[in-house]
PDB file of C-alpha atoms in Angstrom:
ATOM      1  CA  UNK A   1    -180.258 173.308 -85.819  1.00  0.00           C
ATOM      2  CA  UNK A   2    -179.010 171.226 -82.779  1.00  0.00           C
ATOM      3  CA  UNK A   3    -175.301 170.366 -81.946  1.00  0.00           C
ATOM      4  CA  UNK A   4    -175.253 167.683 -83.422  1.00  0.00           C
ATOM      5  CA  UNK A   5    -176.540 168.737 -86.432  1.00  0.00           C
ATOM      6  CA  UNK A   6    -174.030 171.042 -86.568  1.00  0.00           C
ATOM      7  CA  UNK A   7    -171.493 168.408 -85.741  1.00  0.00           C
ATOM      8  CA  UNK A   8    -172.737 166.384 -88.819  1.00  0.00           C
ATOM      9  CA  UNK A   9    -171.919 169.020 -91.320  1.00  0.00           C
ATOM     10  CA  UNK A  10    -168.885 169.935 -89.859  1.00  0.00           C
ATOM     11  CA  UNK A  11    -167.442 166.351 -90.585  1.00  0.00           C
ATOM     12  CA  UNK A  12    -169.179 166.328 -94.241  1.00  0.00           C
ATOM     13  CA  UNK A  13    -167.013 169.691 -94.997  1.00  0.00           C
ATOM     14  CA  UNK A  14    -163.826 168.908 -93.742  1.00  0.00           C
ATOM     15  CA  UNK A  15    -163.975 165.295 -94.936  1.00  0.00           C
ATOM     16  CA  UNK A  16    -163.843 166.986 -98.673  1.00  0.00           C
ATOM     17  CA  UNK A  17    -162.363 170.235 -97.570  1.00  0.00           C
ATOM     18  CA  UNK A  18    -158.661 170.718 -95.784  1.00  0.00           C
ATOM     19  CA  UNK A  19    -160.019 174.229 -94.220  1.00  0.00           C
ATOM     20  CA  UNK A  20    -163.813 174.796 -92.975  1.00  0.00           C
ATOM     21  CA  UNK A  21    -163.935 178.221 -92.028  1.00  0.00           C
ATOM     22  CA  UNK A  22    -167.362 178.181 -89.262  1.00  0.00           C
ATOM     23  CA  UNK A  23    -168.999 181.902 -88.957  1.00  0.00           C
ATOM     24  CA  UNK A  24    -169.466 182.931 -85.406  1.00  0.00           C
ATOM     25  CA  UNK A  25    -166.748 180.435 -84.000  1.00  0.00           C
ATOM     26  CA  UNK A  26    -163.378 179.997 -86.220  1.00  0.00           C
ATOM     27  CA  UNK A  27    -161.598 177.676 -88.981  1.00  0.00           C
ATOM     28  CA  UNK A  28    -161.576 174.154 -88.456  1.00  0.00           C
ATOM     29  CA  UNK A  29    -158.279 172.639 -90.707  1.00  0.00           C
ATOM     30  CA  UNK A  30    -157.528 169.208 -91.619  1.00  0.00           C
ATOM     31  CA  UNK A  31    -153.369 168.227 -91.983  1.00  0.00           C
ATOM     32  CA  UNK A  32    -152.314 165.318 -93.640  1.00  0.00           C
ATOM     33  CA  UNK A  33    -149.961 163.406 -91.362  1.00  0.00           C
ATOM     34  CA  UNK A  34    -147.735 160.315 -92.829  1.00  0.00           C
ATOM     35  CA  UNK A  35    -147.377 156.638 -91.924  1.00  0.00           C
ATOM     36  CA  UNK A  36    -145.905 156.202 -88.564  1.00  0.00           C
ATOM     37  CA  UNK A  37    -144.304 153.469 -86.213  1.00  0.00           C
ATOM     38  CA  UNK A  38    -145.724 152.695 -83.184  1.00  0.00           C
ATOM     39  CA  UNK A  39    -145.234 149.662 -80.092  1.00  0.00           C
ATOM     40  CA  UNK A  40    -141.914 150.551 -80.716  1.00  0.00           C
ATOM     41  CA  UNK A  41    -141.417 150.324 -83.913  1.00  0.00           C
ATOM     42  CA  UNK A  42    -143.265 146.818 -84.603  1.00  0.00           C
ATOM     43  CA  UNK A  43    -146.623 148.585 -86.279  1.00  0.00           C
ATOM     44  CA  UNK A  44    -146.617 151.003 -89.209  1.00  0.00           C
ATOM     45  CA  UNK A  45    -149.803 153.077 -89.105  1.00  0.00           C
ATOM     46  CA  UNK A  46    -151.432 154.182 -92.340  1.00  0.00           C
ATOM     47  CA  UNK A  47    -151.590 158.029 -93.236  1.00  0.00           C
ATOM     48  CA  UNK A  48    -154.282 160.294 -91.750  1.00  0.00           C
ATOM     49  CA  UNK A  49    -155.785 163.632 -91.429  1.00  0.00           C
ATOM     50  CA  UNK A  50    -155.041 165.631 -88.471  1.00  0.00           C
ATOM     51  CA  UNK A  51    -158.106 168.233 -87.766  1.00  0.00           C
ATOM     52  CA  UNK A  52    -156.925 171.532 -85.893  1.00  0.00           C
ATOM     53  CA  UNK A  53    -159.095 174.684 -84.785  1.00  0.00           C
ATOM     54  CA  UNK A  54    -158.259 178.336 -84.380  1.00  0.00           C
ATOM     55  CA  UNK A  55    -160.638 180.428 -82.679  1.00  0.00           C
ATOM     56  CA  UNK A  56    -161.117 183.660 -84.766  1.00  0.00           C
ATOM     57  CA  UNK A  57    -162.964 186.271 -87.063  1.00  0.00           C
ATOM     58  CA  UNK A  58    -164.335 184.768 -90.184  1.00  0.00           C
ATOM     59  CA  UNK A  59    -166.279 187.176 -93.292  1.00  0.00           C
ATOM     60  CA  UNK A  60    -168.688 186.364 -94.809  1.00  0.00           C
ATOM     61  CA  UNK A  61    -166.766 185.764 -98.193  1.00  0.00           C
ATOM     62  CA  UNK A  62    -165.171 182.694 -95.871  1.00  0.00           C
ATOM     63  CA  UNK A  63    -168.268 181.277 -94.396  1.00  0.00           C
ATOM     64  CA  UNK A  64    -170.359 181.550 -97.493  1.00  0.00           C
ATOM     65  CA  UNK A  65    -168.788 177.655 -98.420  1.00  0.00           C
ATOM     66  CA  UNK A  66    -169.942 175.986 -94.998  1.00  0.00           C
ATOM     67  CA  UNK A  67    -173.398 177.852 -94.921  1.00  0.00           C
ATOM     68  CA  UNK A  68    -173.977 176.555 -98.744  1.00  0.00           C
ATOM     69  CA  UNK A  69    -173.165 173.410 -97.273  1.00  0.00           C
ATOM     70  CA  UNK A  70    -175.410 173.401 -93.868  1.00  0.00           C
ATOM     71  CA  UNK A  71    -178.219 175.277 -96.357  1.00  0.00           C
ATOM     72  CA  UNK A  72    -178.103 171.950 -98.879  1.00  0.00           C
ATOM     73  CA  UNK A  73    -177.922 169.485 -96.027  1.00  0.00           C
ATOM     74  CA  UNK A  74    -181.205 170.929 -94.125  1.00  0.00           C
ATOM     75  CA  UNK A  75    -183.204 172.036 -96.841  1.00  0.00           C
ATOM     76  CA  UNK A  76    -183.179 175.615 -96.714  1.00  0.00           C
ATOM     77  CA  UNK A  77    -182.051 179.093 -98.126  1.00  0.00           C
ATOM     78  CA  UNK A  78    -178.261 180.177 -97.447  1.00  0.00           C
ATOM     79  CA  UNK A  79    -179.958 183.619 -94.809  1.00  0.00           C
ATOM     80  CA  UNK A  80    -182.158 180.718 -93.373  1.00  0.00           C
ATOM     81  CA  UNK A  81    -178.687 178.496 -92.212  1.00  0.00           C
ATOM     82  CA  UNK A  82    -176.546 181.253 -91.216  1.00  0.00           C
ATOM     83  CA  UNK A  83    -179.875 182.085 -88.932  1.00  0.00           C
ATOM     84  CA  UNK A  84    -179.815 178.579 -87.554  1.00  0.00           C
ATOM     85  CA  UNK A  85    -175.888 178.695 -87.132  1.00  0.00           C
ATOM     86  CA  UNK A  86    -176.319 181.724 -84.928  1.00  0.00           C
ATOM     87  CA  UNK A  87    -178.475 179.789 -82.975  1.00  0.00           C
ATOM     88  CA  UNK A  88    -176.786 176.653 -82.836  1.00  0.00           C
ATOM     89  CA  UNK A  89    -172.834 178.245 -82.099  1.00  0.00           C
ATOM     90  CA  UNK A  90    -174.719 180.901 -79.628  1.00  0.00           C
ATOM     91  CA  UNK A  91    -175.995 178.138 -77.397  1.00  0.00           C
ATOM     92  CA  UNK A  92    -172.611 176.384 -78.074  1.00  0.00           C
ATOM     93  CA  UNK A  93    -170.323 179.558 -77.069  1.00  0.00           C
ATOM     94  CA  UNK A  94    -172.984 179.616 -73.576  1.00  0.00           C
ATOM     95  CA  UNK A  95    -172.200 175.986 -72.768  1.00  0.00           C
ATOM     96  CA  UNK A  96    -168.487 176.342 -73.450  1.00  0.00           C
ATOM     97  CA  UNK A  97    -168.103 179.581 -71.211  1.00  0.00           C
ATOM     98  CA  UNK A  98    -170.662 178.119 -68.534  1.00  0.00           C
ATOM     99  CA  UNK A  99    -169.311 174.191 -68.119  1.00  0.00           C
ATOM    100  CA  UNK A 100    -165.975 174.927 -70.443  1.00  0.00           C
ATOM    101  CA  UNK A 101    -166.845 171.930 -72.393  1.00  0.00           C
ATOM    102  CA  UNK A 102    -168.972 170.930 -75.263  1.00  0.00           C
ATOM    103  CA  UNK A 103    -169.388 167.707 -76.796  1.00  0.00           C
ATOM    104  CA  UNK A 104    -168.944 167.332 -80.693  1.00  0.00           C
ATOM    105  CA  UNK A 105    -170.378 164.189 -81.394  1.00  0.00           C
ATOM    106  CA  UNK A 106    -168.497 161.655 -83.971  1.00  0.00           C
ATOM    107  CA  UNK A 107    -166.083 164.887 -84.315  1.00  0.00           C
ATOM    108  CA  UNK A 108    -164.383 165.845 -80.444  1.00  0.00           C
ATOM    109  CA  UNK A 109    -165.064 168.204 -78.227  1.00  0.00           C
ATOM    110  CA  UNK A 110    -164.549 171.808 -78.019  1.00  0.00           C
ATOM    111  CA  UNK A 111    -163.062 173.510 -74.738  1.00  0.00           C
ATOM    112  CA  UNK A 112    -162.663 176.525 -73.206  1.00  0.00           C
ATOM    113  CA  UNK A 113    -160.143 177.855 -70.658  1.00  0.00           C
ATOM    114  CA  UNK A 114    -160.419 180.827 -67.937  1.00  0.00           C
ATOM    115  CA  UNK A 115    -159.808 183.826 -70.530  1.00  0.00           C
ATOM    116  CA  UNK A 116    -162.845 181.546 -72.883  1.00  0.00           C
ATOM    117  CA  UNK A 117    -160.053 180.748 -75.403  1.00  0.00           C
ATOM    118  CA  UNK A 118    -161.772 177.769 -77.188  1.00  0.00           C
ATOM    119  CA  UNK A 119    -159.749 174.798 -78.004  1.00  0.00           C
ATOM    120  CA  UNK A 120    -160.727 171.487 -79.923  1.00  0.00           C
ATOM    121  CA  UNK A 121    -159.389 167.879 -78.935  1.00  0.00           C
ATOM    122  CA  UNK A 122    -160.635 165.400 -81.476  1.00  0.00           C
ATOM    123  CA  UNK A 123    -161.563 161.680 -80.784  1.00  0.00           C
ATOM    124  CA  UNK A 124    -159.159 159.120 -80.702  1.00  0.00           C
ATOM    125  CA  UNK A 125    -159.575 157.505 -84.083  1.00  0.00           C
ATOM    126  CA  UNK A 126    -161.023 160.188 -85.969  1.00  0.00           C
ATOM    127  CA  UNK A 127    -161.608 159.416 -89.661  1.00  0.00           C
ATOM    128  CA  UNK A 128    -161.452 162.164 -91.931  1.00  0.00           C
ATOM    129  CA  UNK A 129    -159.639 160.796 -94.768  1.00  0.00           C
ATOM    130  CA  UNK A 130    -161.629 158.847 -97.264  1.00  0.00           C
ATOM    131  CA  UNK A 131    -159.743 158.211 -99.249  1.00  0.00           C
ATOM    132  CA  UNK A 132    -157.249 156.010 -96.591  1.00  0.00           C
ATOM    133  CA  UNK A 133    -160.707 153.963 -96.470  1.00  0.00           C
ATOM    134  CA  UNK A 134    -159.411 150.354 -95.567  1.00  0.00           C
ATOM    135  CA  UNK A 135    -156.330 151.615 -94.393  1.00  0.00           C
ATOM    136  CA  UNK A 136    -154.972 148.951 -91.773  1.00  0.00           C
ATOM    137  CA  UNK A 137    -151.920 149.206 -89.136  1.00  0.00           C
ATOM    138  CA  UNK A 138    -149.911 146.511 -90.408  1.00  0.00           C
ATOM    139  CA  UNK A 139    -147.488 144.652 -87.909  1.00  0.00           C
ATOM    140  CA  UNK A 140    -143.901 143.818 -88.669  1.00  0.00           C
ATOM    141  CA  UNK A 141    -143.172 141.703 -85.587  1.00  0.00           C
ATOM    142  CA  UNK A 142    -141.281 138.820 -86.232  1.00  0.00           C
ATOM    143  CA  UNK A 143    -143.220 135.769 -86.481  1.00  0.00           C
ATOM    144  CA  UNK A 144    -142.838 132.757 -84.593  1.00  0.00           C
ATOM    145  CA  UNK A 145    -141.045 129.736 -86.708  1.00  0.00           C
ATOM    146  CA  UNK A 146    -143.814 127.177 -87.879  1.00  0.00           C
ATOM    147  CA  UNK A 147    -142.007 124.465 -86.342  1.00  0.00           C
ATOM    148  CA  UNK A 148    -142.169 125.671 -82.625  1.00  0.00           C
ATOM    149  CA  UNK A 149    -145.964 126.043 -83.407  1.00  0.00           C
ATOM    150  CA  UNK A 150    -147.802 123.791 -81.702  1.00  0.00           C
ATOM    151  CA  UNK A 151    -151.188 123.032 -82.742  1.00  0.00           C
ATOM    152  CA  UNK A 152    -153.590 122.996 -79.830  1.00  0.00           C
ATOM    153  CA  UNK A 153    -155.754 120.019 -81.248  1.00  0.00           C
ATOM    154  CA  UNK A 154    -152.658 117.628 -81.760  1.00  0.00           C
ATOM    155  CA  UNK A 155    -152.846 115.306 -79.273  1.00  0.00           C
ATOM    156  CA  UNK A 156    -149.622 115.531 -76.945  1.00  0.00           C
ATOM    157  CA  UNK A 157    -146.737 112.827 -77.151  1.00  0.00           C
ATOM    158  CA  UNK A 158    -146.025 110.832 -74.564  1.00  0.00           C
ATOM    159  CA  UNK A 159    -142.595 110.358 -73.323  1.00  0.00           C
ATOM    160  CA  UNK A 160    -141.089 106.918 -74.248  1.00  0.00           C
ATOM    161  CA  UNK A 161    -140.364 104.725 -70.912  1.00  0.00           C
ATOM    162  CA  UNK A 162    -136.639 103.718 -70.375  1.00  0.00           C
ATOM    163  CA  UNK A 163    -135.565 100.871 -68.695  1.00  0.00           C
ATOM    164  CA  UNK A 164    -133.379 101.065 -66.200  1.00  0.00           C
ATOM    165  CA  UNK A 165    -130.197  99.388 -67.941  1.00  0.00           C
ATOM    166  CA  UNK A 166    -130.624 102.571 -70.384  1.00  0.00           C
ATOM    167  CA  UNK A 167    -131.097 105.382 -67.597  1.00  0.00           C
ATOM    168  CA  UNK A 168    -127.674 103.830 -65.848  1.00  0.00           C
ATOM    169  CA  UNK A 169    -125.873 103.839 -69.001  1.00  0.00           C
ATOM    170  CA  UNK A 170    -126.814 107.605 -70.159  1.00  0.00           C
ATOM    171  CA  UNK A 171    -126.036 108.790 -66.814  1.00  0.00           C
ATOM    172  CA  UNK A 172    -122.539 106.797 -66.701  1.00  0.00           C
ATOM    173  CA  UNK A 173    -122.377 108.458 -70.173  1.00  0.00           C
ATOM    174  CA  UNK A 174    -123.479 112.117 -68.778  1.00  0.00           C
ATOM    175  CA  UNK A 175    -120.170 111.151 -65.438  1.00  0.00           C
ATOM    176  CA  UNK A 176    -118.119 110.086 -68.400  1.00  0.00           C
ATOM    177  CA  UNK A 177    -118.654 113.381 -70.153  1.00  0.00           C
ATOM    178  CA  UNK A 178    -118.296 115.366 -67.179  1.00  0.00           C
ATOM    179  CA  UNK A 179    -115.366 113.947 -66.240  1.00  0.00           C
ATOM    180  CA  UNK A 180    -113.559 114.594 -69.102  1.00  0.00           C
ATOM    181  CA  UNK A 181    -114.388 118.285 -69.394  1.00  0.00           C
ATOM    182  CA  UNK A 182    -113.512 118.965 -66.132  1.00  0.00           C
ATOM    183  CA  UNK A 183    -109.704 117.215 -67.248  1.00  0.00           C
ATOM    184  CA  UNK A 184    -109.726 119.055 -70.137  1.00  0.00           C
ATOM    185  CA  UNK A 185    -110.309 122.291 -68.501  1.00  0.00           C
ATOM    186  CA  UNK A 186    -108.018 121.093 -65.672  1.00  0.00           C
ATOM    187  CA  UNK A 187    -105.331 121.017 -69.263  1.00  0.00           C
ATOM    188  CA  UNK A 188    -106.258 124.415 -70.330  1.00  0.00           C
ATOM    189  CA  UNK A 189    -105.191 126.057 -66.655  1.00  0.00           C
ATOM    190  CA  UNK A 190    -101.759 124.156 -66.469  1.00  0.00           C
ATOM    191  CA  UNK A 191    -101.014 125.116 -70.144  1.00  0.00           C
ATOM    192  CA  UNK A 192    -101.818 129.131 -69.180  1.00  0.00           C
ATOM    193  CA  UNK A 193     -99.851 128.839 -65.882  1.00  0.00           C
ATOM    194  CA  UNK A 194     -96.726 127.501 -67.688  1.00  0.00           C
ATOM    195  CA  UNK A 195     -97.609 129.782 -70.604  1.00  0.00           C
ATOM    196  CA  UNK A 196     -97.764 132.781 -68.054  1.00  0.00           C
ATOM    197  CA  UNK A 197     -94.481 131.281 -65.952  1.00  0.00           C
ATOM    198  CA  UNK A 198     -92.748 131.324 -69.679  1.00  0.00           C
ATOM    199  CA  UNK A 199     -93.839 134.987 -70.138  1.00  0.00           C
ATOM    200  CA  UNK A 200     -92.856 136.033 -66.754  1.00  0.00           C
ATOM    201  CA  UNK A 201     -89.240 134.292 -66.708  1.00  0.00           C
ATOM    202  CA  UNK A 202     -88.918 135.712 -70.243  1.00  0.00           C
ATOM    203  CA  UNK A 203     -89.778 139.483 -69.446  1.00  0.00           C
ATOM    204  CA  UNK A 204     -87.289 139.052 -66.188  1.00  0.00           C
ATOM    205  CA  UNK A 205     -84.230 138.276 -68.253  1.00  0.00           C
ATOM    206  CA  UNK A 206     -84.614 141.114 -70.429  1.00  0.00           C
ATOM    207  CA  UNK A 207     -84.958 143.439 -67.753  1.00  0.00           C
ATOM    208  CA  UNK A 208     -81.686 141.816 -65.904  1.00  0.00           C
ATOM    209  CA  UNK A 209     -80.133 142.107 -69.555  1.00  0.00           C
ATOM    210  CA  UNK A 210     -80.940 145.504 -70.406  1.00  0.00           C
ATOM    211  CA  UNK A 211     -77.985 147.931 -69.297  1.00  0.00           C
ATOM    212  CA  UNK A 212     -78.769 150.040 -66.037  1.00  0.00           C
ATOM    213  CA  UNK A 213     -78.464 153.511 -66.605  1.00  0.00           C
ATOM    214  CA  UNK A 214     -78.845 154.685 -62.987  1.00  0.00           C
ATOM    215  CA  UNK A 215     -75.610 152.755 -61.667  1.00  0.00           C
ATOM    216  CA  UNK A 216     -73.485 154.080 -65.435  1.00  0.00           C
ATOM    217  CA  UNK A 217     -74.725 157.312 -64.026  1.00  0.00           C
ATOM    218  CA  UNK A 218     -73.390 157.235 -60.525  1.00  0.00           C
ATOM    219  CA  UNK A 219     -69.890 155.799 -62.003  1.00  0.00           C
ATOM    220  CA  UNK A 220     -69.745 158.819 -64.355  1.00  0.00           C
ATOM    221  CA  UNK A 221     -70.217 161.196 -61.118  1.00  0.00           C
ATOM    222  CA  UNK A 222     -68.110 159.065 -58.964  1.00  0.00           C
ATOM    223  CA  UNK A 223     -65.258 159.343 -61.450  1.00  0.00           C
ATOM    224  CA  UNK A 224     -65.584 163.192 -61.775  1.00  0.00           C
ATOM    225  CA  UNK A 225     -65.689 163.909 -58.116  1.00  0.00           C
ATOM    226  CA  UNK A 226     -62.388 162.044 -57.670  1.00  0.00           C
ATOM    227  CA  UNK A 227     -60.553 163.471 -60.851  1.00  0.00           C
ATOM    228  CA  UNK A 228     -61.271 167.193 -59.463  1.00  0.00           C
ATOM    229  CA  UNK A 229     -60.438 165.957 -55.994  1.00  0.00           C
ATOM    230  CA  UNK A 230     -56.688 164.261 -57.698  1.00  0.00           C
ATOM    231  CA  UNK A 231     -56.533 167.572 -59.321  1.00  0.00           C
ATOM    232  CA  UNK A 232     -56.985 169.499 -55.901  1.00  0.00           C
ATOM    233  CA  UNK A 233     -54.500 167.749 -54.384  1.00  0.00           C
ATOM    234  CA  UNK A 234     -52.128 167.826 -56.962  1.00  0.00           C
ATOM    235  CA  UNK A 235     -52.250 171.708 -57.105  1.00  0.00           C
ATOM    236  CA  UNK A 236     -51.798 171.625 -53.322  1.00  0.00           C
ATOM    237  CA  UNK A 237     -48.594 169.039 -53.550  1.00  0.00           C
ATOM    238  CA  UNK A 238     -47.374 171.681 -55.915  1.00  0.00           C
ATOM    239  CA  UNK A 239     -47.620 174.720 -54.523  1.00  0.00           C
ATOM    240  CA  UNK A 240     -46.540 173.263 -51.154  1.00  0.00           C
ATOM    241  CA  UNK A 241     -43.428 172.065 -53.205  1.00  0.00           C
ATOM    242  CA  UNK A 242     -42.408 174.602 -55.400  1.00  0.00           C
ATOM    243  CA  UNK A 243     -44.062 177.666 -53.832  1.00  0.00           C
ATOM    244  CA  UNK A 244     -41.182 180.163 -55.918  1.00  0.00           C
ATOM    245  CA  UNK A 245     -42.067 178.231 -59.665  1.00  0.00           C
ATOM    246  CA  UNK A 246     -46.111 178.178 -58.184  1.00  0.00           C
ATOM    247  CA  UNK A 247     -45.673 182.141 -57.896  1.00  0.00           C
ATOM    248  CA  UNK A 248     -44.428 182.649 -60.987  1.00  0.00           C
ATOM    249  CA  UNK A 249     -46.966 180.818 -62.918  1.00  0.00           C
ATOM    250  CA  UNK A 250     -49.653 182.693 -60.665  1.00  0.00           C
ATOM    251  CA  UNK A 251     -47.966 186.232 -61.764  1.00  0.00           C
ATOM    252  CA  UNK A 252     -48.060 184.959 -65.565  1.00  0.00           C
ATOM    253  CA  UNK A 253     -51.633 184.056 -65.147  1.00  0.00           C
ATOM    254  CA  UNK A 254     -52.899 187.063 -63.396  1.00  0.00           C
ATOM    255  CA  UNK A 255     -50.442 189.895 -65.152  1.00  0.00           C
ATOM    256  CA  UNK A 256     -49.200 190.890 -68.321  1.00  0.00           C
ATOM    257  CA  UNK A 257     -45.474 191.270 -69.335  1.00  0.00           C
ATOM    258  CA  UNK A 258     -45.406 194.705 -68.997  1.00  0.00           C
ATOM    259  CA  UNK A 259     -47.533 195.008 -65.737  1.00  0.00           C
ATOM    260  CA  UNK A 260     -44.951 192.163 -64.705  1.00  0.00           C
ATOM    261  CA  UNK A 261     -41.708 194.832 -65.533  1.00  0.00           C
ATOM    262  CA  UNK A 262     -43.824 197.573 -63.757  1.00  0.00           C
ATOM    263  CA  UNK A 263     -43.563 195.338 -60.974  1.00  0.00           C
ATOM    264  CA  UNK A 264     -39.965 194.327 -61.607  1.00  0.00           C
ATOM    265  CA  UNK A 265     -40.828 190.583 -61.651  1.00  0.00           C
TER     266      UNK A 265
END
């Protein structure tokens, strides 16, 4: 039994199988993945089946199915293809740990890194899914209108000759139109600038309107300032004055009547 072979039988099994556990090497497993967008998100691809391996121990009780298989496929007794498995995966396990790469043909390849962990990278396009058989991406790019199809065996139009009367009138036609859009837009720029001057003039009287708190402020201090300074002055004229009638009203202020007999006031 050759790699390839063994390659062969591998694909039968996990075409009809989702786990194909291979004595000697590890369990092969097939995932169903769903329809996907791809070319960003113009193409919706069809399910598939994923296939997966994990390097491992397998019993015999879980390599029995794939040997029945390789044993039916060759023509032989179930001892007689685990004896040619042996072979096969021990020449296999020699190439992967010698040029850390072995070819799986129709299937992948199997790889090995520098502790001879093996790994398996399937081919791009891998069926394994039967029953996806005519499966096709299907693209939802939006088609070009028929009109702006052009057919390739139409014969191309030729561009009608004008006389020269015509080309002078169209372009007096094209100065015309010209003309008047730049007046019109000419328009549209006065109108804003007197719309804006309106605006402006508008937002100017209201502030000259509105009552100014800072100067009702200062007139509120100014007024207190000079009604304590009157009062100051006052109290000065007074006691200047009438020092004897500005005593007595200190002594009732500061004393009692009976501190003010104590003191024979």
């Amino acid at each position: 039994m050759d790699i390839k072979q063994f390659s062969k039988c591998l694909k039968d099994a996990i075409c009809n199988l989702e786990r194909v556990a291979v004595p000697y090497l590890g369990i092969f497993q097939a995932e169903l993945m769903p329809a996907n967008y791809s070319d960003k998100q113009t193409t919706i691809n069809p399910p598939y089946r994923k296939m997966t391996f994990r390097k491992c121990e397998v019993s015999n009780e879980e390599g029995i199915e794939f040997l029945a298989l390789i044993a039916e496929s060759m023509g032989m007794t179930v001892e007689q293809a685990k004896v040619e498995l042996g072979w096969c995966l021990s020449r296999l396990r020699s190439e992967l740990e010698g040029n850390k790469v072995c070819i799986l043909p129709d299937l992948g390849k199997m790889k090995a890194n520098s502790a001879n962990d093996f790994f398996f990278i399937p081919d791009a396009g891998l069926d394994i899914y039967p029953e996806a058989e005519g499966f096709e991406p299907i693209c939802i790019k939006k088609q070009q209108p028929l009109f702006n199809i052009v057919r390739e065996d139409a014969p191309a139009r030729r561009p009608e000759e004008k006389s020269p009367d015509s080309r002078s009138a169209e372009k007096a036609a094209r100065q015309e139109a010209r003309a008047a859009a730049k007046e019109k837009k000419a328009a549209a720029k006065e109108k804003k600038a007197v719309e804006r001057a309106a605006s402006k003039a508008k937002a100017d009287k209201a502030v000259s309107d509105r009552p100014k708190k800072g100067n009702r402020t200062i007139a509120v201090i100014l007024i207190v300032i000079l009604s304590l300074l009157a009062f100051v002055i006052l109290a000065w004229l007074v006691m200047y004055l009438f020092p004897d009638t500005f005593s007595d009203f200190l002594d009732h202020l500061l004393y009692t009547k009976e501190e003010l007999e104590l003191l024979g006031r």
